[in-house]
Short mmCIF file of C-alpha atoms in Angstrom, two decimals:
data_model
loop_
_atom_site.label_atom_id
_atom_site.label_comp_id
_atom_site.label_asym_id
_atom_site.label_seq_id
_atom_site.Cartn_x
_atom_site.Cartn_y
_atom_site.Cartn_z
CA UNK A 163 -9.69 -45.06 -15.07
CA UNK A 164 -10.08 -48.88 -15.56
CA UNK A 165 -9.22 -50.06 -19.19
CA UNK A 166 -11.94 -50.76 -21.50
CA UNK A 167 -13.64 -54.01 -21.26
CA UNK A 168 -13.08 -55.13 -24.70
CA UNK A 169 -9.55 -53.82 -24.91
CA UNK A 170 -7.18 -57.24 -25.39
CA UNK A 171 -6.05 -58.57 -21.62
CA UNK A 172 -2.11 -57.40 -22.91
CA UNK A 173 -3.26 -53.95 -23.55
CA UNK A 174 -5.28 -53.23 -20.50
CA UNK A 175 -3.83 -50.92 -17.82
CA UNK A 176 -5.11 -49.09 -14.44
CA UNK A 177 -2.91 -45.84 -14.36
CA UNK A 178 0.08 -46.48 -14.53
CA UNK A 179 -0.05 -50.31 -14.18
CA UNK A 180 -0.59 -53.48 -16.07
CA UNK A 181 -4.39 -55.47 -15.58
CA UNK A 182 -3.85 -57.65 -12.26
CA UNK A 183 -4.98 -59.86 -14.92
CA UNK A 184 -1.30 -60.47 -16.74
CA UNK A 185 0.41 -60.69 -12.90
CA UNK A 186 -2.24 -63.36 -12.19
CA UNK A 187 -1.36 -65.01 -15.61
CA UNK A 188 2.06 -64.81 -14.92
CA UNK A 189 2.12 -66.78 -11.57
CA UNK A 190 0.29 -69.05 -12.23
CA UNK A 191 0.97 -70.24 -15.92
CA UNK A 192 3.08 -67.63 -18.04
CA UNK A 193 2.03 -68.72 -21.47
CA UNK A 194 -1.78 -68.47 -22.26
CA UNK A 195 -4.01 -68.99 -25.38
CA UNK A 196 -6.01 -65.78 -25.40
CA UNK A 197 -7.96 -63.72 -27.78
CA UNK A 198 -5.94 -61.54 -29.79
CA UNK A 199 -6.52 -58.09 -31.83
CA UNK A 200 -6.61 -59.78 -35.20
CA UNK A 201 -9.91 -61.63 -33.78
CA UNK A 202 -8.08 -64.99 -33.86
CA UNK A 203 -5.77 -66.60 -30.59
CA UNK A 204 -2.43 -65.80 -30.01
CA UNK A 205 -0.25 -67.01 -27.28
CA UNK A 206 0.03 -64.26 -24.49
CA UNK A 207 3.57 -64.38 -22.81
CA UNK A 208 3.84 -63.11 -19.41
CA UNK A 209 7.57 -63.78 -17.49
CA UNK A 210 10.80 -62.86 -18.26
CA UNK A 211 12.83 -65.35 -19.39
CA UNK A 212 9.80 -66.56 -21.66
CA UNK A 213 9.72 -63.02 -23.33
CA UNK A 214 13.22 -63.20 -23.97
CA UNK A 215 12.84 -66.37 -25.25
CA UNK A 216 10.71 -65.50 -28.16
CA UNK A 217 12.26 -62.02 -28.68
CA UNK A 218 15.78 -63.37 -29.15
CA UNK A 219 14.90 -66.01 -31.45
CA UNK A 220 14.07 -65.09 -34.64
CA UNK A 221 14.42 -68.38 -36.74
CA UNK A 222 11.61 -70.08 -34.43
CA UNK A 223 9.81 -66.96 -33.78
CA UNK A 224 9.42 -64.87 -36.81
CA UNK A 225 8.49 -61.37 -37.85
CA UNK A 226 7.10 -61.91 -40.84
CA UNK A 227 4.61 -64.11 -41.64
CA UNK A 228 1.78 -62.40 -39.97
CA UNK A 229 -0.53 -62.24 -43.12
CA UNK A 230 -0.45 -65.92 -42.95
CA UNK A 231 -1.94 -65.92 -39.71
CA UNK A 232 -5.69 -66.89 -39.12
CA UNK A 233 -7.92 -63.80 -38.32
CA UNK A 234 -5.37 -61.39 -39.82
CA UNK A 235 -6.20 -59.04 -42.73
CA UNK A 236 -6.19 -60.48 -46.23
CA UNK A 237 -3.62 -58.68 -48.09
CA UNK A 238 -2.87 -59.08 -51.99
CA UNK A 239 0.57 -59.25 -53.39
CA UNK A 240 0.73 -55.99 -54.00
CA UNK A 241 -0.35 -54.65 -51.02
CA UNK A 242 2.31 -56.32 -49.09
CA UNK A 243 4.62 -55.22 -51.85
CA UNK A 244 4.04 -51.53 -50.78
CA UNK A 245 3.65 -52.21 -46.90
CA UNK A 246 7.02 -54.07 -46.36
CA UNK A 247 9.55 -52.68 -48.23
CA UNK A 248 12.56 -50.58 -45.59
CA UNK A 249 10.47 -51.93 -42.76
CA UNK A 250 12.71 -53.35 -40.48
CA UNK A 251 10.26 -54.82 -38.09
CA UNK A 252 8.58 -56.46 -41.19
CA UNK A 253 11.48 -58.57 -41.71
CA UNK A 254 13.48 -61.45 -40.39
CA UNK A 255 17.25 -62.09 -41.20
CA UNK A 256 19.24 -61.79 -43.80
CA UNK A 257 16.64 -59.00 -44.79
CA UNK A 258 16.63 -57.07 -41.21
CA UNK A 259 20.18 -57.67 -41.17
CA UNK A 260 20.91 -55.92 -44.30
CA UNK A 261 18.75 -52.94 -43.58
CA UNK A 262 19.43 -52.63 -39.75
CA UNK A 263 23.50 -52.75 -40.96
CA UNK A 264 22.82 -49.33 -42.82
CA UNK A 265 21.50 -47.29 -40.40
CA UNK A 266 22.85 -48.64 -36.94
CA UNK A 267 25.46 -45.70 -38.14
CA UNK A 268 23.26 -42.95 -37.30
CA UNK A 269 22.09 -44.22 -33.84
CA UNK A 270 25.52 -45.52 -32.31
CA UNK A 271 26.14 -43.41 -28.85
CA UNK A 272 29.15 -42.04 -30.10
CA UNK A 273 26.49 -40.87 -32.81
CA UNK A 274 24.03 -39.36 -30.83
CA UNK A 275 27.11 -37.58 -28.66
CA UNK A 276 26.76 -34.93 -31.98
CA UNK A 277 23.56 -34.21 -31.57
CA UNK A 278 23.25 -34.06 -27.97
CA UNK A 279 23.68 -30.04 -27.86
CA UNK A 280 20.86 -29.37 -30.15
CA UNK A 281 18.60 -31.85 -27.94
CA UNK A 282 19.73 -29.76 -25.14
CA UNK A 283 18.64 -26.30 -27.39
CA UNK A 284 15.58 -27.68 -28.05
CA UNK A 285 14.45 -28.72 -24.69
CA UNK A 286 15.17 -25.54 -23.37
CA UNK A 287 13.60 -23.68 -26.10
CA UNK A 288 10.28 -25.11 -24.73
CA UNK A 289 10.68 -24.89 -21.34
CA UNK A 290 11.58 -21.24 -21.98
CA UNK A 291 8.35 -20.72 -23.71
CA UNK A 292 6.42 -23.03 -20.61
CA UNK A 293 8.13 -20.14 -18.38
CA UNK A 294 6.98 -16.64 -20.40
CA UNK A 295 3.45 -18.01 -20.76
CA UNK A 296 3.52 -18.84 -16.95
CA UNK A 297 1.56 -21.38 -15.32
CA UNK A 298 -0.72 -23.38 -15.51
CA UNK A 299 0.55 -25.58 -19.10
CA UNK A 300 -0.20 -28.19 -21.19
CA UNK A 301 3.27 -30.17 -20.74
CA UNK A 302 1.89 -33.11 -23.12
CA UNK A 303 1.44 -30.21 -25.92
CA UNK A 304 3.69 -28.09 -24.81
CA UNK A 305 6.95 -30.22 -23.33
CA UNK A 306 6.29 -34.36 -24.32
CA UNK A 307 5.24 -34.20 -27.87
CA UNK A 308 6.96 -31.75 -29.82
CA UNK A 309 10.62 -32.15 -28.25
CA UNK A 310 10.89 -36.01 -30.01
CA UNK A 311 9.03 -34.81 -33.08
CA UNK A 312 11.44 -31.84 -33.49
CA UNK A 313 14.29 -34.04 -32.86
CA UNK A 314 13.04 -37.12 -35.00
CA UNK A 315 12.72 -34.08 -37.72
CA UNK A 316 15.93 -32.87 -37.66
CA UNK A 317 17.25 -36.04 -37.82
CA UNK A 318 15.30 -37.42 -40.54
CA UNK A 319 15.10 -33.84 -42.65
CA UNK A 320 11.61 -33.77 -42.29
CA UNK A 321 9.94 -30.15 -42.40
CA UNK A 322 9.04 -29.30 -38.73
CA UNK A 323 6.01 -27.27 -39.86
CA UNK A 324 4.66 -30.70 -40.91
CA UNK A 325 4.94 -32.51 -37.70
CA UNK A 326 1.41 -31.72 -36.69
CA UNK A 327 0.44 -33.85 -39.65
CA UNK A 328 2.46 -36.44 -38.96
CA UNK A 329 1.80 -36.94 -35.52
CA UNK A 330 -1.98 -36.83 -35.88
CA UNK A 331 -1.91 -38.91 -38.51
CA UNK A 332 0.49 -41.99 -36.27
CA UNK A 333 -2.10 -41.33 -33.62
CA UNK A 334 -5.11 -42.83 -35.67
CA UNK A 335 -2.36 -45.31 -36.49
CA UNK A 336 -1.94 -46.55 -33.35
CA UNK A 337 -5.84 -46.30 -32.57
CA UNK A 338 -7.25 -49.54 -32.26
CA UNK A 339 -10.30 -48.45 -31.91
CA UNK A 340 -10.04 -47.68 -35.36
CA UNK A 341 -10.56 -50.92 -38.16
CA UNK A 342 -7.68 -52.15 -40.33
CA UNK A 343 -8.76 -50.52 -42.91
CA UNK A 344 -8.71 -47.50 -41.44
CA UNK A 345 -5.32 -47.80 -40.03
CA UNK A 346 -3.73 -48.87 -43.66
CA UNK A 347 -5.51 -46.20 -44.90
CA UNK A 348 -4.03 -43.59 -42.70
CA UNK A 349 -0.27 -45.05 -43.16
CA UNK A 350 -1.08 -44.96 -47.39
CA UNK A 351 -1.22 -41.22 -46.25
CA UNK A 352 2.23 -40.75 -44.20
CA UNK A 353 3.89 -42.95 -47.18
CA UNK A 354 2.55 -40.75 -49.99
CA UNK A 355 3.57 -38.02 -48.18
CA UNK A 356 7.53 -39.37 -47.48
CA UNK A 357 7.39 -40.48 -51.28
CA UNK A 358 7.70 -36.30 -51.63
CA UNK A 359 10.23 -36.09 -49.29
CA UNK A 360 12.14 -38.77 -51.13
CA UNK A 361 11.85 -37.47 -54.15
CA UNK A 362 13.10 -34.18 -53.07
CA UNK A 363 16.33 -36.16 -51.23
CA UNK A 364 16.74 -37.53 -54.44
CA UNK A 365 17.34 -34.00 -55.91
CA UNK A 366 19.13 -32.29 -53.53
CA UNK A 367 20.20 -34.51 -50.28
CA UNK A 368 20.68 -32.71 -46.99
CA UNK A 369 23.21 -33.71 -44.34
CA UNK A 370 20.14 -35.43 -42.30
CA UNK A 371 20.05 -39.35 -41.97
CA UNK A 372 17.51 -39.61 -45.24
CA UNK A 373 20.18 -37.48 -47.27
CA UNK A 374 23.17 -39.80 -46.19
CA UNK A 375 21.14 -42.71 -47.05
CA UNK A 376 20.50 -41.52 -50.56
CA UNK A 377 24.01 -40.30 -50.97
CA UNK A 378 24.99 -43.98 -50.36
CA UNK A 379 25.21 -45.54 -53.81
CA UNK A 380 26.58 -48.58 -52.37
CA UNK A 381 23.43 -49.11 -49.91
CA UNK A 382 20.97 -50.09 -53.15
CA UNK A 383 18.00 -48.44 -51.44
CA UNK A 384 15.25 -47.78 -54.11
CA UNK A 385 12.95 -45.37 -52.61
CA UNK A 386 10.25 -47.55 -51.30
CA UNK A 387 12.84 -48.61 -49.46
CA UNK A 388 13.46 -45.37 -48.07
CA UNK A 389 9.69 -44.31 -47.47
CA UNK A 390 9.63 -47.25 -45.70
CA UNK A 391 12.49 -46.88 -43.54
CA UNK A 392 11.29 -42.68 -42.64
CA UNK A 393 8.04 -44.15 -42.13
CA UNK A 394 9.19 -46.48 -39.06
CA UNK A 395 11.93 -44.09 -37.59
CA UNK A 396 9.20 -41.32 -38.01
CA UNK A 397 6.77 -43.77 -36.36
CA UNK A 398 8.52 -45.33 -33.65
CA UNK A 399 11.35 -42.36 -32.85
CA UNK A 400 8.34 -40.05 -31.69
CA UNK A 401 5.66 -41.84 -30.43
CA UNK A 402 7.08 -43.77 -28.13
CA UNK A 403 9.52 -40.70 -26.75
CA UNK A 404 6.26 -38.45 -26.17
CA UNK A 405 4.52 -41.07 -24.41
CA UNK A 406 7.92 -41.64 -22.04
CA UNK A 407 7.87 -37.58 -21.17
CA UNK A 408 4.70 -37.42 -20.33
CA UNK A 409 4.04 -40.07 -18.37
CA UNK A 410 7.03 -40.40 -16.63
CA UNK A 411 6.92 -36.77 -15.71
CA UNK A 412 2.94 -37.93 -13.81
CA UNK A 413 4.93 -40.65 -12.13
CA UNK A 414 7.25 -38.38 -10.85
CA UNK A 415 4.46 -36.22 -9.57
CA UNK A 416 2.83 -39.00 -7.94
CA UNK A 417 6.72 -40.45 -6.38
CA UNK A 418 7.48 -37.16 -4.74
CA UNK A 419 10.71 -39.11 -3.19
CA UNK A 420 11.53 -40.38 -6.52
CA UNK A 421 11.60 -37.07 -8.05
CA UNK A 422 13.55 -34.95 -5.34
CA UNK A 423 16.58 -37.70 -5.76
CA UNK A 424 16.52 -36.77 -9.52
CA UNK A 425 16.25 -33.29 -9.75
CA UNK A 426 18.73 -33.06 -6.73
CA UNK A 427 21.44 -35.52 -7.61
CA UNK A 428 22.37 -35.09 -11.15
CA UNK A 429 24.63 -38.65 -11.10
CA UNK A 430 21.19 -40.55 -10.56
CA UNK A 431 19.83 -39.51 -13.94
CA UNK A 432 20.92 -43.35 -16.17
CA UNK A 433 19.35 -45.29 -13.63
CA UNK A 434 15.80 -42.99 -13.15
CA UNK A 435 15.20 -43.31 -16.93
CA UNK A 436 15.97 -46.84 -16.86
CA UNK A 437 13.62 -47.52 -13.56
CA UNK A 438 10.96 -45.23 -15.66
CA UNK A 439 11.43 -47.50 -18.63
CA UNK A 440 10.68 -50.55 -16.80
CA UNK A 441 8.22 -49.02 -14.59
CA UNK A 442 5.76 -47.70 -17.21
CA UNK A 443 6.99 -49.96 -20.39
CA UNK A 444 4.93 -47.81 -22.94
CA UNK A 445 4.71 -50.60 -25.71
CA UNK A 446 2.44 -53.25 -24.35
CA UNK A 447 4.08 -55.91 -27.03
CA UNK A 448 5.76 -54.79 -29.85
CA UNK A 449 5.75 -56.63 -33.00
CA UNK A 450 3.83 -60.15 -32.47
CA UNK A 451 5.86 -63.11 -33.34
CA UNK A 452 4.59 -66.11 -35.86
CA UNK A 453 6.04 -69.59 -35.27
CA UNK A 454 7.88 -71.40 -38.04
CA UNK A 455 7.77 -74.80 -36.29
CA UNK A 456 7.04 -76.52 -33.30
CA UNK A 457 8.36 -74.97 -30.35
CA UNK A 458 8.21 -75.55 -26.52
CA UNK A 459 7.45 -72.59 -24.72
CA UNK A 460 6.87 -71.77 -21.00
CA UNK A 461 5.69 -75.55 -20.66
CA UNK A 462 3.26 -75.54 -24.02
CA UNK A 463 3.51 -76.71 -27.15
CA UNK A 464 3.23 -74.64 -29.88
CA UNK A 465 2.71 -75.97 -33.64
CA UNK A 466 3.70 -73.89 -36.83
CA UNK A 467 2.06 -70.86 -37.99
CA UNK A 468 0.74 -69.36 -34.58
CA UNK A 469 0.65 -66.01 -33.17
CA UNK A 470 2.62 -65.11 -30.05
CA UNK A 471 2.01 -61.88 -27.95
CA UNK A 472 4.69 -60.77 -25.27
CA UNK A 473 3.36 -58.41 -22.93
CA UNK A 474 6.59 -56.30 -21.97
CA UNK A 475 4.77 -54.41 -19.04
CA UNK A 476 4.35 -58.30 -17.43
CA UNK A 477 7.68 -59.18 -17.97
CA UNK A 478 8.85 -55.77 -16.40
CA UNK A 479 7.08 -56.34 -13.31
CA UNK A 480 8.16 -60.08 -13.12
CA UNK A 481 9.69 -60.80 -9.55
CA UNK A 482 12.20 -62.63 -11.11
CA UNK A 483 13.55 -59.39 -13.04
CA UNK A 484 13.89 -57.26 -9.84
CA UNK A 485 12.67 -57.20 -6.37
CA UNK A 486 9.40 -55.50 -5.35
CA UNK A 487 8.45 -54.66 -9.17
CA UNK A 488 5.51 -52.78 -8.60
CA UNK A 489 7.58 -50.33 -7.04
CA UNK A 490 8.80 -47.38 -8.49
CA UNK A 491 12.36 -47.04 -7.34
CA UNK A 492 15.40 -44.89 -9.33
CA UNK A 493 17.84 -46.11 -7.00
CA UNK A 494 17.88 -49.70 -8.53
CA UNK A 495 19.49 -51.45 -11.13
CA UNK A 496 16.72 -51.69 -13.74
CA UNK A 497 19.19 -52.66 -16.91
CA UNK A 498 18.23 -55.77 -17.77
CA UNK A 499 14.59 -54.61 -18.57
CA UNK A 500 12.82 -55.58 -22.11
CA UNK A 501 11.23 -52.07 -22.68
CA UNK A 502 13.04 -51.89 -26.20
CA UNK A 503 12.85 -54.93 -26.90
CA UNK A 504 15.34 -57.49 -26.84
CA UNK A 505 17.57 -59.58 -29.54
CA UNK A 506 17.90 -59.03 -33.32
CA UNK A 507 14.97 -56.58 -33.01
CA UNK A 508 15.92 -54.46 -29.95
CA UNK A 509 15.17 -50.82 -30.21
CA UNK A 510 17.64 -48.80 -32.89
CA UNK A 511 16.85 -45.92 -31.49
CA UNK A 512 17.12 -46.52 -28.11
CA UNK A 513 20.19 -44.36 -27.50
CA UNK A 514 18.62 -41.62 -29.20
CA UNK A 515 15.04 -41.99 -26.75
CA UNK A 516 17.35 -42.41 -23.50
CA UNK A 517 19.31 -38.70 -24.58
CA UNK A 518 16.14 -37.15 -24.77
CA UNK A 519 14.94 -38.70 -21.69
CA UNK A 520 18.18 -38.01 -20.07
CA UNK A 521 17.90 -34.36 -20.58
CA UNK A 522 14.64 -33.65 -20.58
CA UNK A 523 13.25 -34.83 -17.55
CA UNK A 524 16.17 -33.46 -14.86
CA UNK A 525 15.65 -29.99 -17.33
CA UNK A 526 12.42 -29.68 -16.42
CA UNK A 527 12.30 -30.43 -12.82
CA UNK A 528 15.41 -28.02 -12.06
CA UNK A 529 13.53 -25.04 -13.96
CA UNK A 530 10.27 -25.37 -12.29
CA UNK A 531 11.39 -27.29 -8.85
CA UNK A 532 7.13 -26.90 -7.19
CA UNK A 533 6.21 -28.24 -10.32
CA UNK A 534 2.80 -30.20 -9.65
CA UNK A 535 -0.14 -31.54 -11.46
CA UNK A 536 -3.56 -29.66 -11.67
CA UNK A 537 -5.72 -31.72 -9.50
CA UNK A 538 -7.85 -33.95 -12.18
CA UNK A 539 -7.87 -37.64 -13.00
CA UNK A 540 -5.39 -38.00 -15.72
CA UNK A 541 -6.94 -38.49 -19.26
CA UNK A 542 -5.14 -42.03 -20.23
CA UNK A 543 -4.78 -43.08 -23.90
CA UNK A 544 -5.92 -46.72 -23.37
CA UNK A 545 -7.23 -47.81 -26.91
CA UNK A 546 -3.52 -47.12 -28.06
CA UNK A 547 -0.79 -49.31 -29.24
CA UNK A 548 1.88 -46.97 -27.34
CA UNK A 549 0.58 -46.47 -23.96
CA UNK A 550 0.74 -42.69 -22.62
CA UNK A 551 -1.57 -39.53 -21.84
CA UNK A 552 -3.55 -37.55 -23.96
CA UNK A 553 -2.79 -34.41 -21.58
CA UNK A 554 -1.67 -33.77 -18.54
CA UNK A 555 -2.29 -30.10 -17.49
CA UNK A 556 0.68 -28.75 -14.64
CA UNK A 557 1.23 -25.87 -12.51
CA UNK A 558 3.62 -24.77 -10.01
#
């Protein structure tokens, strides 16, 4: 299904690949004024070592000026007062620093080592229930979504009877079909509703990562602070995960080659959820980056003040990063891929998302090996800021 006309050029995909558009761009200039989703320009980065360039340099290229920006939502005092507060991403340093410092804790690798059983218990849980219904399934409802939302729960101390809310309600977050308005008005929602969860952590902390951080005396997190930081983990530690799974399990179906060397050699696991990563790069840009001065970039010159838009898919398929990148191929050495991110601001949870991937995916294939899709074109979510499928119906 070809991507909407009016979608932005960076968020446009066909399947499972990036407009021909941004590989065009790339070649042939790598940095482009174009029309951005605030309605004003931003600069659209397109190669590698230009992406990396912006994402690992936060004094030049910050996160947090972007209601300064022309075209961007006006936004009073104190409506910035109750957006920013425990966002990370709405920060630059010493204020991400500080934040990012109290919870990189929780999401070390040694970390997520403790938790690894229960993602194991939980995946299996749902494949066991995919196996008494009996074919065909929903995997998106049944397998991608709820497995990070039931982790992300657990983790956070969030009530797992809620999740439905939550994840509908991130959905129409991420819609850009939907207007500003709308969108602030559905994350007003999640907040008021983590403002109860706080207060309840307040009362009687759990042994979950929001307990621990109100335990912490010595952190000085008020509890806008802590909505704030639920409200990204929550945000970011599901969506992105369910769009991965589901996804990546369609690619699989479509690489038949690709998927017998993972579900038949166990060791090749790390590098086919790296490959997948870099392959499918779910997040067409992450945060957008304001300049605070003049700045050479990817042979322009860019003054103070102006947006800057990396598209990560681009930058994943860049010939530069690895050879034939329109290929899907586990075998390689996709590391040095910007699907998290990179610098100050890379992914905290991305040791948590590659666990889940890591068991997941190899789960599934072993317990339903002639595992294939029902023959339909795949319902794509393309007017979303984290790229994935709205269903994907399997049988086998």
């Amino acid at each position: 299904m070809a991507a909407i006309p009016t979608t932005p050029l960076y968020m446009r995909r066909i399947g499972f690949d990036p407009d021909p558009g941004l590989a065009v761009l790339r070649e042939e200039d790598g940095v482009r004024r174009v029309d951005s989703l605030l309605g004003g320009p931003a600069w659209l980065v397109t190669r590698i070592a230009d992406v990396r360039q912006v994402l690992g340099d936060p004094v030049r290229f910050g996160n947090s000026r972007h209601h300064l920006v022309p075209g961007a939502p006006a936004m009073t005092e104190e409506e910035l007062a109750a957006m920013l507060p425990g966002n990370l991403l709405g920060f630059d340093p010493p204020e991400h620093t500080r934040l990012r410092r109290l919870l990189m804790p929780e999401f070390t690798v040694r970390r997520m080592r403790r938790i690894e059983p229960r993602i194991h218990e939980i995946v299996n849980d749902h494949l066991d229930a995919i196996e008494r219904e009996g074919p065909p399934a929903e995997l998106v409802a049944d397998f991608a979504l709820p497995i990070p939302a039931l982790v992300i729960c657990e983790l956070l101390g969030v009530p797992f009877e809620d999740r439905d809310d939550f994840q509908s309600r991130y959905t129409r977050f991420f819609d850009v079909s939907l207007s500003m308005a709308e969108r602030y008005a559905v994350q007003a929602e999640a907040k008021a509703y983590l403002a109860e969860l706080v207060a309840r952590a307040r009362v009687e902390p759990g042994d979950d990562l929001l307990g621990m951080l109100v335990r912490d005396e010595s952190a000085g997190l008020d509890d806008r602070e802590l909505v704030g930081i639920a409200d990204l983990l929550l945000l970011a530690g599901h969506e992105t995960t369910a769009n991965m799974l589901g996804l990546g399990v369609l690619a699989l179906l479509r690489h038949p080659d690709q998927l017998r060397l993972l579900r038949d050699e166990a060791d090749r696991v790390d590098a086919a959820v790296e490959e997948l990563l870099r392959w499918l790069t779910v997040v067409h840009t992450g945060v957008p980056r304001v300049t605070t001065a003049e700045v050479e970039l990817g042979g322009h010159t860019l003054g103070p003040g102006e947006l800057v838009v990396c598209s990560l898919p681009a930058a994943n398929r860049d010939p530069r990063l690895v050879r034939d990148p329109d290929g899907l191929d586990i075998t390689r050495d996709a590391g040095g891929h910007v699907a998290f991110g990179h610098g100050v601001h890379h992914c905290l949870g991305a040791p948590l998302a590659r666990m889940e991937m890591r068991i997941a995916f190899p789960a599934l294939l072993r317990r339903f090996p002639t595992l294939r899709a029902v023959e339909r074109e795949p319902e794509y979510r393309a007017q979303q800021v984290v790229y994935g499928l709205a269903s994907l119906p399997v049988t086998w």
